[in-house]
Coordinates of C-alpha atoms and ligand atoms in Angstrom, one line a residue:
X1 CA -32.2 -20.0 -0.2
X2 CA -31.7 -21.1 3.8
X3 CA -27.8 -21.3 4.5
X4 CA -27.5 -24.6 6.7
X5 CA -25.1 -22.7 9.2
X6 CA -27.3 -19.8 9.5
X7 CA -25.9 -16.4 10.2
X8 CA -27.1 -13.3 11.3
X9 CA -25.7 -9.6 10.3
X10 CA -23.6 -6.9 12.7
X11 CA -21.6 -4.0 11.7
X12 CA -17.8 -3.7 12.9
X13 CA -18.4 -1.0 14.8
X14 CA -20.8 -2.8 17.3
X15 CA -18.3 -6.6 17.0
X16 CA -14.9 -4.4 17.1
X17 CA -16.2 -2.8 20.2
X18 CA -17.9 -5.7 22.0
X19 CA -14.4 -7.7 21.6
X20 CA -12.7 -4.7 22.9
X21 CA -14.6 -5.0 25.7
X22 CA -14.0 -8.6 26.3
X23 CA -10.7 -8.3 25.6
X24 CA -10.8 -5.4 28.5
X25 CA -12.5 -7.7 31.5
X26 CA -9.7 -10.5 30.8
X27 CA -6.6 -7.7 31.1
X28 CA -6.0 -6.5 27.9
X29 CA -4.5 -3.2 27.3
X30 CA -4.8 -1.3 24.4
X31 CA -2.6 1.6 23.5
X32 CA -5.7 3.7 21.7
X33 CA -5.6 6.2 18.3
X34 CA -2.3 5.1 17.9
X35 CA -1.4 3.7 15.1
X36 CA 1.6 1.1 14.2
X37 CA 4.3 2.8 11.3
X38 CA 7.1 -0.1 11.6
X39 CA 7.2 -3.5 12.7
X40 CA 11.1 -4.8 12.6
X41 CA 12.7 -8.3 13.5
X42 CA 16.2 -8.6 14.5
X43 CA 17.6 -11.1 16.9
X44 CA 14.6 -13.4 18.0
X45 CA 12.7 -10.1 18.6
X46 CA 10.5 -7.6 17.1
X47 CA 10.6 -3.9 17.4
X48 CA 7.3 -2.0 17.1
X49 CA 6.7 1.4 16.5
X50 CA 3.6 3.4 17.1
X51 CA 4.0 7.7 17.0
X52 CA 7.2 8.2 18.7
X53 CA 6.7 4.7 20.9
X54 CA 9.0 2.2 20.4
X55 CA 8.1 -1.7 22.3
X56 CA 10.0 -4.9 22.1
X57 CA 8.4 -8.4 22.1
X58 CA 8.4 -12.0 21.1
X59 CA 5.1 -12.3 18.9
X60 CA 3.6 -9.8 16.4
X61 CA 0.4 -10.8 15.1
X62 CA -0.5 -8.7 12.1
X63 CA -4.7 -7.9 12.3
X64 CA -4.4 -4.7 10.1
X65 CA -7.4 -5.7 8.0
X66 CA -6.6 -5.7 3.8
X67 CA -4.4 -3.1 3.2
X68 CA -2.4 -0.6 5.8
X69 CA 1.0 1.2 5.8
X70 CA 2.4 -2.0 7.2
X71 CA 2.3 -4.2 4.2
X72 CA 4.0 -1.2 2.2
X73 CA 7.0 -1.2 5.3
X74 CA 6.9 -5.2 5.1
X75 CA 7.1 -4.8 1.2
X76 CA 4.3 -7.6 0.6
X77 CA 4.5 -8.3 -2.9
X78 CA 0.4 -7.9 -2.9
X79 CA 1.0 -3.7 -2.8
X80 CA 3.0 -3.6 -5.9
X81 CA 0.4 -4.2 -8.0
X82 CA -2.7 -1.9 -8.4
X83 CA -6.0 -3.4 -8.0
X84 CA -9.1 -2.2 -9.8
X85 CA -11.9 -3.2 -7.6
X86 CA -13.4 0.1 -5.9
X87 CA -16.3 -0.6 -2.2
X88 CA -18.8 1.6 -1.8
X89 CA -21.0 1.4 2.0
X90 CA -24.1 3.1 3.2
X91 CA -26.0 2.6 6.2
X92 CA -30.1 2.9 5.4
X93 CA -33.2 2.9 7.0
X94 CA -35.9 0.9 4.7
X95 CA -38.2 -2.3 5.0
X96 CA -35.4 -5.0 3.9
X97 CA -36.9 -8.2 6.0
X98 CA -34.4 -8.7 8.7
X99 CA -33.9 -12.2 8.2
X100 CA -32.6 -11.8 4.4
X101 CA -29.6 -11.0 3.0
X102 CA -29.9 -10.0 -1.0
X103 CA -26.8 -10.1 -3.1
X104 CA -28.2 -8.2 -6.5
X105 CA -25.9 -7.8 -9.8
X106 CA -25.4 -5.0 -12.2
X107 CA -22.8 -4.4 -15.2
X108 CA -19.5 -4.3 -13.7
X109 CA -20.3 -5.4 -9.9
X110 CA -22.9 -6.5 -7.3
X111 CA -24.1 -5.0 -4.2
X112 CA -24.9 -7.0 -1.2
X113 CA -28.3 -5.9 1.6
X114 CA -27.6 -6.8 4.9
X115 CA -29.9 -5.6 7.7
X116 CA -27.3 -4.7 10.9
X117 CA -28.1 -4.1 14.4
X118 CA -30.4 -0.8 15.5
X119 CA -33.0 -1.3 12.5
X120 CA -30.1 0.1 10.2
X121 CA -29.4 -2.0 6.8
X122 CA -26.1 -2.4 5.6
X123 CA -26.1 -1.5 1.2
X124 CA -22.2 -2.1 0.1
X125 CA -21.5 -2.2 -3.6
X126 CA -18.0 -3.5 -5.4
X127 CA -17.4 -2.3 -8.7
X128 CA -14.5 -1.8 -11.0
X129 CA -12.9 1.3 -11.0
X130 CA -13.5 2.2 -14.5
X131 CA -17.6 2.2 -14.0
X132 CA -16.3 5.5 -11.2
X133 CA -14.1 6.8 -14.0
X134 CA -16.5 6.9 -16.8
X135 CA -19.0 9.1 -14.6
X136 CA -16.8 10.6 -12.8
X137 CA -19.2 10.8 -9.6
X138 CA -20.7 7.9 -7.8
X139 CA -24.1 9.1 -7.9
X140 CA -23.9 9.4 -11.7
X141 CA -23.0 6.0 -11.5
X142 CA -25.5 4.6 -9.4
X143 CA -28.3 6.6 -11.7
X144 CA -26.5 5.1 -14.9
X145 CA -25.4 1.9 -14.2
X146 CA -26.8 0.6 -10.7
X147 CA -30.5 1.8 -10.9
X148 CA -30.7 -0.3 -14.4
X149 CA -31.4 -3.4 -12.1
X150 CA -34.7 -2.7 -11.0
X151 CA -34.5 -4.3 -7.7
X152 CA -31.5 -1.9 -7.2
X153 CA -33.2 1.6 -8.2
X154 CA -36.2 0.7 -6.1
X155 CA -33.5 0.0 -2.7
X156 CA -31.9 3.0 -3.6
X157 CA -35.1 4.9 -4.2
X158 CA -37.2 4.1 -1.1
X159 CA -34.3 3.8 1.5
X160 CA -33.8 7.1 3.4
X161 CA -29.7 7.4 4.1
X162 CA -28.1 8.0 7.3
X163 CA -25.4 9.4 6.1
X164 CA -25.1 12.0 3.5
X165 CA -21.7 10.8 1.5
X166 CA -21.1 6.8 1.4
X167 CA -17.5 5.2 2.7
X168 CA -15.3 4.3 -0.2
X169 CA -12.9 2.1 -0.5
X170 CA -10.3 1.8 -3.4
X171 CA -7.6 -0.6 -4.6
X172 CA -9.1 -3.5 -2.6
X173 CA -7.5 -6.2 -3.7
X174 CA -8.2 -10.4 -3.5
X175 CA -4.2 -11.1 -4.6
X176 CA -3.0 -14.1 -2.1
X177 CA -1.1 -13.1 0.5
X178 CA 1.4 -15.2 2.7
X179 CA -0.4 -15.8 6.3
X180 CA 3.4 -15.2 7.8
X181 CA 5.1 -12.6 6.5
X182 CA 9.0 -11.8 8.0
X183 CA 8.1 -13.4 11.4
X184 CA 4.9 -11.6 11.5
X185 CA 1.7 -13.7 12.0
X186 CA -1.0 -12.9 9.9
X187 CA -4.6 -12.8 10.6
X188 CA -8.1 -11.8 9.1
X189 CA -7.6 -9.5 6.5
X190 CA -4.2 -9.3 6.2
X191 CA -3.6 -13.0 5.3
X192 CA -5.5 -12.9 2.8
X193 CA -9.1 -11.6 1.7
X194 CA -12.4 -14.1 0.2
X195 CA -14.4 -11.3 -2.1
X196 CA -17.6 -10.0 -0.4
X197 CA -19.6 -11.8 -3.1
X198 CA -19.2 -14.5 -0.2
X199 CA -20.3 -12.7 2.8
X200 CA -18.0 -14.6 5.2
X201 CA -14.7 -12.2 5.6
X202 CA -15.7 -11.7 9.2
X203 CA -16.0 -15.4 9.7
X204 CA -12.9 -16.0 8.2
X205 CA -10.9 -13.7 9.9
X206 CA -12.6 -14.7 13.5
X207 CA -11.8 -18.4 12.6
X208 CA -8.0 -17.4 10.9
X209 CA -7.8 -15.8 14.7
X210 CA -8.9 -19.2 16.4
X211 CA -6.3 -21.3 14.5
X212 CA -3.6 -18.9 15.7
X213 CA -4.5 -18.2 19.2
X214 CA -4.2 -22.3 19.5
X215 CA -0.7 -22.4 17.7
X216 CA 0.2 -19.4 20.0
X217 CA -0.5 -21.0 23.2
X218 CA 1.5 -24.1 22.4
X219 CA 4.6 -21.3 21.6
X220 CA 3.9 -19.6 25.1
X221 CA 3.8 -23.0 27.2
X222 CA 7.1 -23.9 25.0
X223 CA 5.7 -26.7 23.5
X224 CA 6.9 -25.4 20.1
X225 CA 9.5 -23.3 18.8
X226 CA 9.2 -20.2 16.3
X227 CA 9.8 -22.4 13.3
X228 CA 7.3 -25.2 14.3
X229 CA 4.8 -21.8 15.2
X230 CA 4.6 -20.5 12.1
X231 CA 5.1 -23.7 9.8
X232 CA 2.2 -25.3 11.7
X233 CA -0.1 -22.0 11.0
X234 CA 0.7 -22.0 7.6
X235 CA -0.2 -25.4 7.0
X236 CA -3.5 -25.0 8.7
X237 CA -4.1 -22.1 7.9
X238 CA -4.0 -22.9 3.8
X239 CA -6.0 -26.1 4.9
X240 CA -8.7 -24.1 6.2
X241 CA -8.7 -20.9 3.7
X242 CA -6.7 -21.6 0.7
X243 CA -8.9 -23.2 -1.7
X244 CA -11.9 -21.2 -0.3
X245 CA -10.6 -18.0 -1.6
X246 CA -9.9 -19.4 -4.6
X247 CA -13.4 -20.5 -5.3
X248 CA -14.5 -16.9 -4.3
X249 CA -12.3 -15.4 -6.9
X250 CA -13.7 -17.4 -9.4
X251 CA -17.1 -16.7 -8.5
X252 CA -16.8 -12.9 -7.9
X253 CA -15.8 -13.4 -11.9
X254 CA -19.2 -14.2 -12.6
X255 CA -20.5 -11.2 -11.1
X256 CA -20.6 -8.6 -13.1
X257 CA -20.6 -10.0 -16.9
X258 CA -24.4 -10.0 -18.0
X259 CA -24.2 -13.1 -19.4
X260 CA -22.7 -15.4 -17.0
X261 CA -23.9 -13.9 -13.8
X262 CA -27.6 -14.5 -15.0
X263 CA -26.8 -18.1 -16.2
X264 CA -24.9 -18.9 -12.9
X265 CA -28.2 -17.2 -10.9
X266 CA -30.9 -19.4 -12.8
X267 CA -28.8 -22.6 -12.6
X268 CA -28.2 -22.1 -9.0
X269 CA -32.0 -21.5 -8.8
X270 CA -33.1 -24.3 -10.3
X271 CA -30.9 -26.6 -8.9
X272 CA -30.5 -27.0 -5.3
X273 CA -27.2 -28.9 -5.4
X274 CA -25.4 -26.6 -7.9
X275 CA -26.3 -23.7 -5.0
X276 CA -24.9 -26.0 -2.1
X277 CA -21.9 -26.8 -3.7
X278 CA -21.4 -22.8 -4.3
X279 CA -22.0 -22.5 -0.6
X280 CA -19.7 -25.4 0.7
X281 CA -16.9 -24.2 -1.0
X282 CA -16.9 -20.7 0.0
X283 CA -18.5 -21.3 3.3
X284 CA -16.7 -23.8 5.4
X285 CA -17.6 -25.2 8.4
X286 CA -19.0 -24.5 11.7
X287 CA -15.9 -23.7 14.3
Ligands
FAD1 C1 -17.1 -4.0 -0.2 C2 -16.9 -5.0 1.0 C3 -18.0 -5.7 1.4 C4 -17.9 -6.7 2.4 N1 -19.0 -7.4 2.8 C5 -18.8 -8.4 3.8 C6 -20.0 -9.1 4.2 O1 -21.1 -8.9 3.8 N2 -19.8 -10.1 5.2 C7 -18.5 -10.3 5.8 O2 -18.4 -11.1 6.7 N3 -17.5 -9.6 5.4 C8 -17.6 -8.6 4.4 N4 -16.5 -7.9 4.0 C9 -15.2 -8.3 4.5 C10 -15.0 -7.9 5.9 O3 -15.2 -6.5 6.1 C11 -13.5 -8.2 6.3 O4 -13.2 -9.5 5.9 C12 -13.3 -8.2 7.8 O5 -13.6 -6.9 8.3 C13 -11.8 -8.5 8.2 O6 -11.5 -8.2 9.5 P1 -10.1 -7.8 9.9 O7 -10.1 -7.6 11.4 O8 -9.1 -8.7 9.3 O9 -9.8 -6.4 9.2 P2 -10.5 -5.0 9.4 O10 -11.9 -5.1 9.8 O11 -10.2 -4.2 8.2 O12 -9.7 -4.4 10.7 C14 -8.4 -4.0 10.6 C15 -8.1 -2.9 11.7 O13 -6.7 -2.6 11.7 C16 -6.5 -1.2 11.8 N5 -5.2 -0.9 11.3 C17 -4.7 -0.9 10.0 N6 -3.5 -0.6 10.0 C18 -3.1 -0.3 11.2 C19 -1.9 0.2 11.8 N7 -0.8 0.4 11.0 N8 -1.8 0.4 13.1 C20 -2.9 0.2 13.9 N9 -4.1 -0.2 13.4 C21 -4.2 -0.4 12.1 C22 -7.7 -0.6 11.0 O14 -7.9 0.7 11.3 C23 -8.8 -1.6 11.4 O15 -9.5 -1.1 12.5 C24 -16.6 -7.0 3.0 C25 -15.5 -6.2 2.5 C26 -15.6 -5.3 1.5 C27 -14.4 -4.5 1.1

């Protein structure tokens, strides 16, 4: 199906570095391989510390993607509990059209096709951690469980790999988050993650950054106090993302269980407005 806002595929790497650059030409400096271990308020002012650093200053805003050694220091309640959902990435070479992205389902997970920049096409797979366990390898897996989708074993078949082991990425979890956590202003990631099956995490956390830079500017000019600051991002940020996540949750549930997933895929096939509504829940407006 066409998605009415369009969209197009690009790997971190490329976007993370393209906004560094931008971020360079208007005067940003960046303190490089360094990373953050503490983040403290006291006083109307936060202490960071990066290595054996230490800087003082009025705003933090907290971009460390879903899970990091912050949210342990901040003791977000998210980190306490263990999450069973396991990512697993590869970057390919193989004739995926370029103008398609493919979301395929197998027992216990779905794996999304993405084609990226540089002819390279994006295969990332969440599954629950107990498909890993009961093979104990993830190409067992994939031979076992993955490759009993047919579209799947032919992908995984006829693509030639870049790399020879894939990225993976455990305990990722979709528990909501609070968008400002001890002072600290939460964006992206780390206020609170829609599941892949939605393919818009990079939106969201690009549009979570929008919202905030606008509150932010009304702090700097003194238009607004801390309080108003972060009660005013909360509030849009919860209008904006709140219920979207929500939905996703629900529909990554789908995914996964034979029965329903296949159900939910032919009814959204046949009907047009079952799809949309799918899509105008999860994807949210042009910013
Ligand atoms: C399996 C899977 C599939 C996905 N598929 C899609 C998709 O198809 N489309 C899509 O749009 N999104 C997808 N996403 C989601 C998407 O990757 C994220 O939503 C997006 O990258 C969030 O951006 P972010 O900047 O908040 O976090 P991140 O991209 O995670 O960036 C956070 C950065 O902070 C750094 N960091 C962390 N802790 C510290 C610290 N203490 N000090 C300094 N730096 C630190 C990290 O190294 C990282 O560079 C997927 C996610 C998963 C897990």
């Amino acid at each position: 199906m066409l998605l009415d806002l369009g969209g197009f595929c690009i790997s971190r790497y490329s976007f993370d570095n393209y906004l560094y650059r931008v971020a360079q030409r208007e005067g940003v400096s960046f303190k490089l391989n360094s990373e953050v271990s503490a983040i403290n308020f006291d006083g109307n002012q936060f202490e960071v510390q990066a290595g054996s650093e230490k800087m003082n200053c009025d705003l933090v805003i907290g971009s460390f993607g879903k899970r990091s050694r912050i949210d342990v220091q901040q003791n977000r309640s998210f980190v306490k509990k263990r999450s069973p959902y396991v990512g697993v990435k590869y970057h390919v070479r193989n004739n995926h059209p370029r103008d398609l992205i493919s979301l395929h389902n197998f027992l216990g997970g779905y794996c999304g096709v993405a084609p990226v920049e540089d002819e390279v096409t994006n295969l990332c797979y969440l599954t629950h951690r107990d498909n890993v366990r009961r093979f104990g390898d993830i190409e067992e897996m994939e031979r076992e469980v993955l490759y009993k989708n047919p579209l799947l074993k032919h992908i995984f078949t006829t693509s030639s790999f870049i790399y020879r082991k894939p990225e993976v990425i455990n305990e990722i979890s979709f528990e909501t988050k609070r968008p400002v956590e001890n002072h600290i202003l939460m964006a992206g990631d780390a206020a609170g993650m829609i599941t892949p099956v939605c393919g818009n995490g990079m939106a969201i956390a690009i549009h979570s950054a929008k919202i905030l830079s606008e509150v932010v500017i009304d702090y700097c000019r003194d238009r607004i106090d801390r309080e108003a600051l972060e009660n005013i991002y909360v509030h849009q940020w919860n209008s904006a993302f709140r219920s979207r996540l929500w939905f996703g949750r629900n529909v990554q549930r789908l995914f996964g269980n034979p029965r329903f997933s296949t159900l939910a895929v032919n009814v959204a096939r046949s009907s047009k407005s079952v799809a949309n509504f799918i899509l105008s829940r999860t994807h949210g407006k042009s910013f």
